[in-house]
PDB file of C-alpha atoms in Angstrom:
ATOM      1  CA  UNK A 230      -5.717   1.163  -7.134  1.00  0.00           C
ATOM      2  CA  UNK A 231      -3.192   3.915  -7.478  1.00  0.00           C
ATOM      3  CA  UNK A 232      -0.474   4.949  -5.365  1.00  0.00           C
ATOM      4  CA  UNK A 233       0.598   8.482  -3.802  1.00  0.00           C
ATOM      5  CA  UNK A 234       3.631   9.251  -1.878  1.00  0.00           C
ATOM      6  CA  UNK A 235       4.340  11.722   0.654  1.00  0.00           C
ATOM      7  CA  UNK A 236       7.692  12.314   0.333  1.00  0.00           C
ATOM      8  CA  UNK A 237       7.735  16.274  -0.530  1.00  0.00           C
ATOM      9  CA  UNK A 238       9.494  16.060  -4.245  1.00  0.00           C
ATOM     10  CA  UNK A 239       6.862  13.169  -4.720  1.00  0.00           C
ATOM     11  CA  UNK A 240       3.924  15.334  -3.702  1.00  0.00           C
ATOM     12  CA  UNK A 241       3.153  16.427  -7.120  1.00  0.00           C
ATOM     13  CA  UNK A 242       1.329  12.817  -7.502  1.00  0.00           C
ATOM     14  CA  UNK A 243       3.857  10.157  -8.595  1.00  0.00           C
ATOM     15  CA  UNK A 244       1.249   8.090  -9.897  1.00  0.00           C
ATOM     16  CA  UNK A 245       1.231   4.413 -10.287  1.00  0.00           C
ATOM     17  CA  UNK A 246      -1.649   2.143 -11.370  1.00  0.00           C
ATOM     18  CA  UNK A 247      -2.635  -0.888  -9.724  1.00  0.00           C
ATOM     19  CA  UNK A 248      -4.599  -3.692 -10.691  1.00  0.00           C
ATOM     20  CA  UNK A 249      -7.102  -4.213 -13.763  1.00  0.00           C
ATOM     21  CA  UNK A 250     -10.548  -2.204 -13.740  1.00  0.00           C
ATOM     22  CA  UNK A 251     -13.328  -4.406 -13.391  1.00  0.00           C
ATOM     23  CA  UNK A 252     -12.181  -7.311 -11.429  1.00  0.00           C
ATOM     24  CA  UNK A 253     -13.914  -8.118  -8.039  1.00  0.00           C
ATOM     25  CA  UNK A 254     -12.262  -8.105  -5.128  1.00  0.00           C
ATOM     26  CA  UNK A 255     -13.247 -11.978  -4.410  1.00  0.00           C
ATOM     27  CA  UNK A 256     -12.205 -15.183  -6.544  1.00  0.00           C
ATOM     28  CA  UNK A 257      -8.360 -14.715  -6.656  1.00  0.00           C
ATOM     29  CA  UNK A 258      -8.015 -17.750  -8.257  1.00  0.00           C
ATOM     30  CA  UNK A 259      -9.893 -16.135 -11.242  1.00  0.00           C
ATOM     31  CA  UNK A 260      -7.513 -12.930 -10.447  1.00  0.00           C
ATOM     32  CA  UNK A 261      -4.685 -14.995 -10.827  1.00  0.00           C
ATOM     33  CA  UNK A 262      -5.638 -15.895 -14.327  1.00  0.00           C
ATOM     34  CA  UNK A 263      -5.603 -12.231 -15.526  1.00  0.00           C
ATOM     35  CA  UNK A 264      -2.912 -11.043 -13.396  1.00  0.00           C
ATOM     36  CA  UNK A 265      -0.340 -14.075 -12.723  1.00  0.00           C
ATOM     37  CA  UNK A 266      -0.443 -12.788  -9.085  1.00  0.00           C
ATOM     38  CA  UNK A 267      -0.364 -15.282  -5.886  1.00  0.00           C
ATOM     39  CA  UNK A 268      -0.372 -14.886  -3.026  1.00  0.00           C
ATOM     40  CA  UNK A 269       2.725 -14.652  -0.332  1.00  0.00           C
ATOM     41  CA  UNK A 270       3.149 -17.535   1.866  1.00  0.00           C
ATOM     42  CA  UNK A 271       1.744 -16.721   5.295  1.00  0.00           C
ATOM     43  CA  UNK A 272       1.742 -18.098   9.203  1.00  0.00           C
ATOM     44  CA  UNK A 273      -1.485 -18.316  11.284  1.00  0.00           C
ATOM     45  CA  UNK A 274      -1.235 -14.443  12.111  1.00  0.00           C
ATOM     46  CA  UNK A 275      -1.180 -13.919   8.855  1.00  0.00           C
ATOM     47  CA  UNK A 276       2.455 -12.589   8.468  1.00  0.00           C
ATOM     48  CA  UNK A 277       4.304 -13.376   5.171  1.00  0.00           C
ATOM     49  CA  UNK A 278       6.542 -15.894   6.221  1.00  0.00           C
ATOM     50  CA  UNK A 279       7.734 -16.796   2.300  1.00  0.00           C
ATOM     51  CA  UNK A 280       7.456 -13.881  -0.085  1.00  0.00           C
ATOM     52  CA  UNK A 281       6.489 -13.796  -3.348  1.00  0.00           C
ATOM     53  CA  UNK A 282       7.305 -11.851  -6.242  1.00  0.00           C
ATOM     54  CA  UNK A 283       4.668 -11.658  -7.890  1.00  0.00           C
ATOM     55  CA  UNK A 284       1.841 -10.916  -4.906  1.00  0.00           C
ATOM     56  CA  UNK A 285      -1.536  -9.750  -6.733  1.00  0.00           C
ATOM     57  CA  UNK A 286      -2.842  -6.804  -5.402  1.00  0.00           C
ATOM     58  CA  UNK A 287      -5.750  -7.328  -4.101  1.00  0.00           C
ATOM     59  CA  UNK A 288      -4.452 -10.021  -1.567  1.00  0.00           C
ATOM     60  CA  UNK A 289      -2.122  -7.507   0.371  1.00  0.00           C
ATOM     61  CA  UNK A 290      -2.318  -7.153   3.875  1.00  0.00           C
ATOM     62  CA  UNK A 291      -1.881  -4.673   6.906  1.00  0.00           C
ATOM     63  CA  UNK A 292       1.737  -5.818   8.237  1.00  0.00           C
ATOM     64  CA  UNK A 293       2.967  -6.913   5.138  1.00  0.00           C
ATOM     65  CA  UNK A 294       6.218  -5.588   3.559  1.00  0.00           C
ATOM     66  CA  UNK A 295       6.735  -4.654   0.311  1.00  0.00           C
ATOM     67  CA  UNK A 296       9.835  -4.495  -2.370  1.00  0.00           C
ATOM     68  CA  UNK A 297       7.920  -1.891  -4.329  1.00  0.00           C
ATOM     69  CA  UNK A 298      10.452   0.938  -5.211  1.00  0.00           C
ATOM     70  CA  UNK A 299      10.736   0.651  -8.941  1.00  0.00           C
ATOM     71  CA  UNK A 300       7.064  -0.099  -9.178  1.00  0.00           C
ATOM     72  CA  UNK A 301       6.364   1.950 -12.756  1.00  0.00           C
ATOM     73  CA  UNK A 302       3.337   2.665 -14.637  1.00  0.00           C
ATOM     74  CA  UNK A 303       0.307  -0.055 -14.288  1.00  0.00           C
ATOM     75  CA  UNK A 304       1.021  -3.320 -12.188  1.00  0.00           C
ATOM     76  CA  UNK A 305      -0.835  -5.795 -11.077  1.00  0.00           C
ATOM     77  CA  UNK A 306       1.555  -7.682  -8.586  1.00  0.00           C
ATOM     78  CA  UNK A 307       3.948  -6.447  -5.657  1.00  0.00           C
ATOM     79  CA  UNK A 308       7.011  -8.245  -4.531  1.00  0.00           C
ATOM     80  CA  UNK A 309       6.438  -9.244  -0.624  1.00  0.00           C
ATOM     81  CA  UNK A 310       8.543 -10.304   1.713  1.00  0.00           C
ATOM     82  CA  UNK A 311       8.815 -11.210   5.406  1.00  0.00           C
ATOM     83  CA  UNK A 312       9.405  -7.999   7.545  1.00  0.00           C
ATOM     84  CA  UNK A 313      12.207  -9.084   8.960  1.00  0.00           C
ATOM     85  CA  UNK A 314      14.160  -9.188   5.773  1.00  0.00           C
ATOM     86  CA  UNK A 315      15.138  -5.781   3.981  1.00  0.00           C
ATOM     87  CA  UNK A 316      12.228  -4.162   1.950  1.00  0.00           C
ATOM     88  CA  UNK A 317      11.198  -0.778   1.181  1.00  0.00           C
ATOM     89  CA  UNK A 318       7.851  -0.317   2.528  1.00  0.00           C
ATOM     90  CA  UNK A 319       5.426  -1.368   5.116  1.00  0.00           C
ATOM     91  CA  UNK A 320       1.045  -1.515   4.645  1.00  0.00           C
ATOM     92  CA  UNK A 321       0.138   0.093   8.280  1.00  0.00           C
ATOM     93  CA  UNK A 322      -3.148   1.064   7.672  1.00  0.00           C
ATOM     94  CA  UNK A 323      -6.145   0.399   5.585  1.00  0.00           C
ATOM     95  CA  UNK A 324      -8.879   2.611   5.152  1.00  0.00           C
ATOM     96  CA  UNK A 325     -12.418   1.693   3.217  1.00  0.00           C
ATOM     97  CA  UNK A 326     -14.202   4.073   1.478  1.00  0.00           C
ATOM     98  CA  UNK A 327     -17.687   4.618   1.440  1.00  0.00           C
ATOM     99  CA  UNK A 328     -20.484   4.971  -1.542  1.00  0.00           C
ATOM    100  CA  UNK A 329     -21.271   3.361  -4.895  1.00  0.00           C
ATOM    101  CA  UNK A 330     -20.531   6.259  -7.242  1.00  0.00           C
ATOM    102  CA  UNK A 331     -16.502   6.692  -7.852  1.00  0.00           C
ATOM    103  CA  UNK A 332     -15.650  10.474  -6.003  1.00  0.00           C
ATOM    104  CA  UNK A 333     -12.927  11.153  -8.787  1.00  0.00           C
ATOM    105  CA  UNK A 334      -9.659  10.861  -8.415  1.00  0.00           C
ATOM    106  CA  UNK A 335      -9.124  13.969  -6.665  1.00  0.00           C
ATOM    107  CA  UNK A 336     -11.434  13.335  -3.822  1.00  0.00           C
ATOM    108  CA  UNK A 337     -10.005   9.619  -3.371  1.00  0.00           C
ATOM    109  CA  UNK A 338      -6.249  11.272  -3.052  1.00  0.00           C
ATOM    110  CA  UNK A 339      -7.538  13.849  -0.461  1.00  0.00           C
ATOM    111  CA  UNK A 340      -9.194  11.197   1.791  1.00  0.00           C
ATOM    112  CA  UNK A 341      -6.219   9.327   1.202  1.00  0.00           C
ATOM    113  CA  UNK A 342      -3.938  11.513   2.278  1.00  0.00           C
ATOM    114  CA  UNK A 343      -5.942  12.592   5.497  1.00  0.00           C
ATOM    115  CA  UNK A 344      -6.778   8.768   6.638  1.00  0.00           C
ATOM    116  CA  UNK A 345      -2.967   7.864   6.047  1.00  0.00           C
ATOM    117  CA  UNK A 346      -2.050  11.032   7.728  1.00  0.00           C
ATOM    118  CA  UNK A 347      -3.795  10.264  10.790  1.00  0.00           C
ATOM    119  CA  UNK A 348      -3.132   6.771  11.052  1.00  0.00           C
ATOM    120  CA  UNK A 349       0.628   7.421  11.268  1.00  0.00           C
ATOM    121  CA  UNK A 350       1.116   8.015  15.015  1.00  0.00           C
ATOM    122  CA  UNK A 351      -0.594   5.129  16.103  1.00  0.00           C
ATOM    123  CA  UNK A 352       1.435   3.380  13.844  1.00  0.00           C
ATOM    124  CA  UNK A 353       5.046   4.499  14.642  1.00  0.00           C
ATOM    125  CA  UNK A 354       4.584   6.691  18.187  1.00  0.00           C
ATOM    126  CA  UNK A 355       5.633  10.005  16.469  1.00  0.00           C
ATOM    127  CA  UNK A 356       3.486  12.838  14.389  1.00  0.00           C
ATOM    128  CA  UNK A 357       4.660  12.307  11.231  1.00  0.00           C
ATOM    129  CA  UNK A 358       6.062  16.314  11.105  1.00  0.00           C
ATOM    130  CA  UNK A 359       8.825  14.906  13.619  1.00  0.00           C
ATOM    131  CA  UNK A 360       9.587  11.401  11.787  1.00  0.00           C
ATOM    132  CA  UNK A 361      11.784  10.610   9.481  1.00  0.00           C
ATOM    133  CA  UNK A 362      10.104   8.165   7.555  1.00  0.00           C
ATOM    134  CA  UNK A 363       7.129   9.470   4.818  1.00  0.00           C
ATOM    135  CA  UNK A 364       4.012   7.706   3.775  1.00  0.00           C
ATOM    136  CA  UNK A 365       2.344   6.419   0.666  1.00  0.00           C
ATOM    137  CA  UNK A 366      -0.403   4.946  -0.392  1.00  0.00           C
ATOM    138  CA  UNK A 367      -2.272   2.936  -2.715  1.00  0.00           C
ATOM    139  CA  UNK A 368      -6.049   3.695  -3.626  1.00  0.00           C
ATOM    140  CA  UNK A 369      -8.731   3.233  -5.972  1.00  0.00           C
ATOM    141  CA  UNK A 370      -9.264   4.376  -9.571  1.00  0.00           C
ATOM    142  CA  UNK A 371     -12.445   4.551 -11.210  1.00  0.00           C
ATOM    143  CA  UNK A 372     -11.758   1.314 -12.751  1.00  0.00           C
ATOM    144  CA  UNK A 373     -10.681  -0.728 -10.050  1.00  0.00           C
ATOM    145  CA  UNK A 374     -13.597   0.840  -8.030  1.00  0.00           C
ATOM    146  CA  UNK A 375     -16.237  -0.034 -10.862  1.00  0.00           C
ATOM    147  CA  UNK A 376     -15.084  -3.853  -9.625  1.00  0.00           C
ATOM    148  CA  UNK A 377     -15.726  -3.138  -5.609  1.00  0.00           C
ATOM    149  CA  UNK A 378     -12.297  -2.125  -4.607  1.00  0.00           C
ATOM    150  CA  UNK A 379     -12.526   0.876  -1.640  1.00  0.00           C
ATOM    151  CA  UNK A 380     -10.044   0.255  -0.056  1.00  0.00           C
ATOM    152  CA  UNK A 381      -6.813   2.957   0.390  1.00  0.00           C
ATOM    153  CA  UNK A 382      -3.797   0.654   2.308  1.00  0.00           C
ATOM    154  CA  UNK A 383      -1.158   3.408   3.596  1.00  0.00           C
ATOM    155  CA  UNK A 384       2.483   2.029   3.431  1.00  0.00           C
ATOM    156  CA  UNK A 385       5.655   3.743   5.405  1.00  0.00           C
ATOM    157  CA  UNK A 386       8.962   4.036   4.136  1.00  0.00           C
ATOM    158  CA  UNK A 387      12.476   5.171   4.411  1.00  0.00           C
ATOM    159  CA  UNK A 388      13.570   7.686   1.829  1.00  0.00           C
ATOM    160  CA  UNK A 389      16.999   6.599   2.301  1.00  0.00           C
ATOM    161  CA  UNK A 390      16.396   3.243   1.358  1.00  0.00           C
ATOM    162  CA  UNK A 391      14.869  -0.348   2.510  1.00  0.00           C
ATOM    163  CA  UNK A 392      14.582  -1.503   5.980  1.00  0.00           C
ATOM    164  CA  UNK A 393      14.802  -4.691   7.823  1.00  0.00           C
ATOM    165  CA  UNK A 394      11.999  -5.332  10.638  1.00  0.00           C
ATOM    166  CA  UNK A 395       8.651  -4.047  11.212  1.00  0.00           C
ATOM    167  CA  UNK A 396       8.564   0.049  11.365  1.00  0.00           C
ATOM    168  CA  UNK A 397       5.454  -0.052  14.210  1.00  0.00           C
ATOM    169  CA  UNK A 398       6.236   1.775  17.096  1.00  0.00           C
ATOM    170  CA  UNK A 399       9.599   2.969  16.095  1.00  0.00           C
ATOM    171  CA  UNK A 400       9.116   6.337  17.709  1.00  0.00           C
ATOM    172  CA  UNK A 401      10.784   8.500  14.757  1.00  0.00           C
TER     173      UNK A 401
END
């Protein structure tokens, strides 16, 4: 998986790779071995009630929150936390691409980028021209997609900084 972001000086495809090429998507136990990933601690919705620092990949979640600003270069784990305490992004959407073949990376970022796109005003109750919050988004690379991962999970964030609660239906 890779990420994108939207904000307009990160446009030019900040780039960061996520998790190892040729795992499968099932047996995160075996995941964890490779990765030292867990998973966050979570209620019977499924919302992290306990983060974790250290939450592999493949295990996030729409709704979950994410302290993933100075994510750099290849990782493997993402620090979650509950919602309600401050974090820097949000997963509001994922999206699960079709075929066997990897696109390239090119055709992976422009679905991306549309999906996320539209998903964004069912998400917060704005078009995301008249928001001030951007989207991001983490997707595929050959490698992880040689293992069975499709799946592009959009994330919204403040530019300005972290955010306490949940950003769905914020109307801005």
């Amino acid at each position: 998986m890779t990420i994108v972001s939207s904000a307009p000086w990160a446009r030019a495809l900040t780039i960061v790779t996520i998790a190892a090429a040729g795992i499968a998507l099932s047996g995160c136990s075996i995941l964890d071995q490779f990765t030292g990933g867990g998973t966050a601690t979570r209620d019977d919705d499924g919302q992290v009630v306990e983060g974790n620092d250290n939450t592999d990949v493949f295990t996030l979640q729409v709704g979950d929150c994410l302290n993933d600003a100075t994510a750099s270069e290849t990782v493997e784990t993402i620090p979650t936390v509950p919602c309600d305490e401050p974090h820097d992004s949000e997963i509001y959407a994922s999206i699960i691409m079709e075929g066997d073949t990897f696109p390239g990376s090119e055709a992976v970022i422009a679905e991306a980028d549309a999906a996320c796109l539209e998903a964004f005003p069912g998400f917060t109750g704005t078009e995301y021209a008249d928001s001030i919050y951007y989207y991001s988004y983490y997707f595929p690379t050959e490698g992880s997609w040689a293992g069975g991962d499709r799946e592009i999970l959009c994330t919204i964030y403040d530019e300005a900084g972290q955010v306490t609660g949940s950003l769905q239906n914020i109307g801005r």
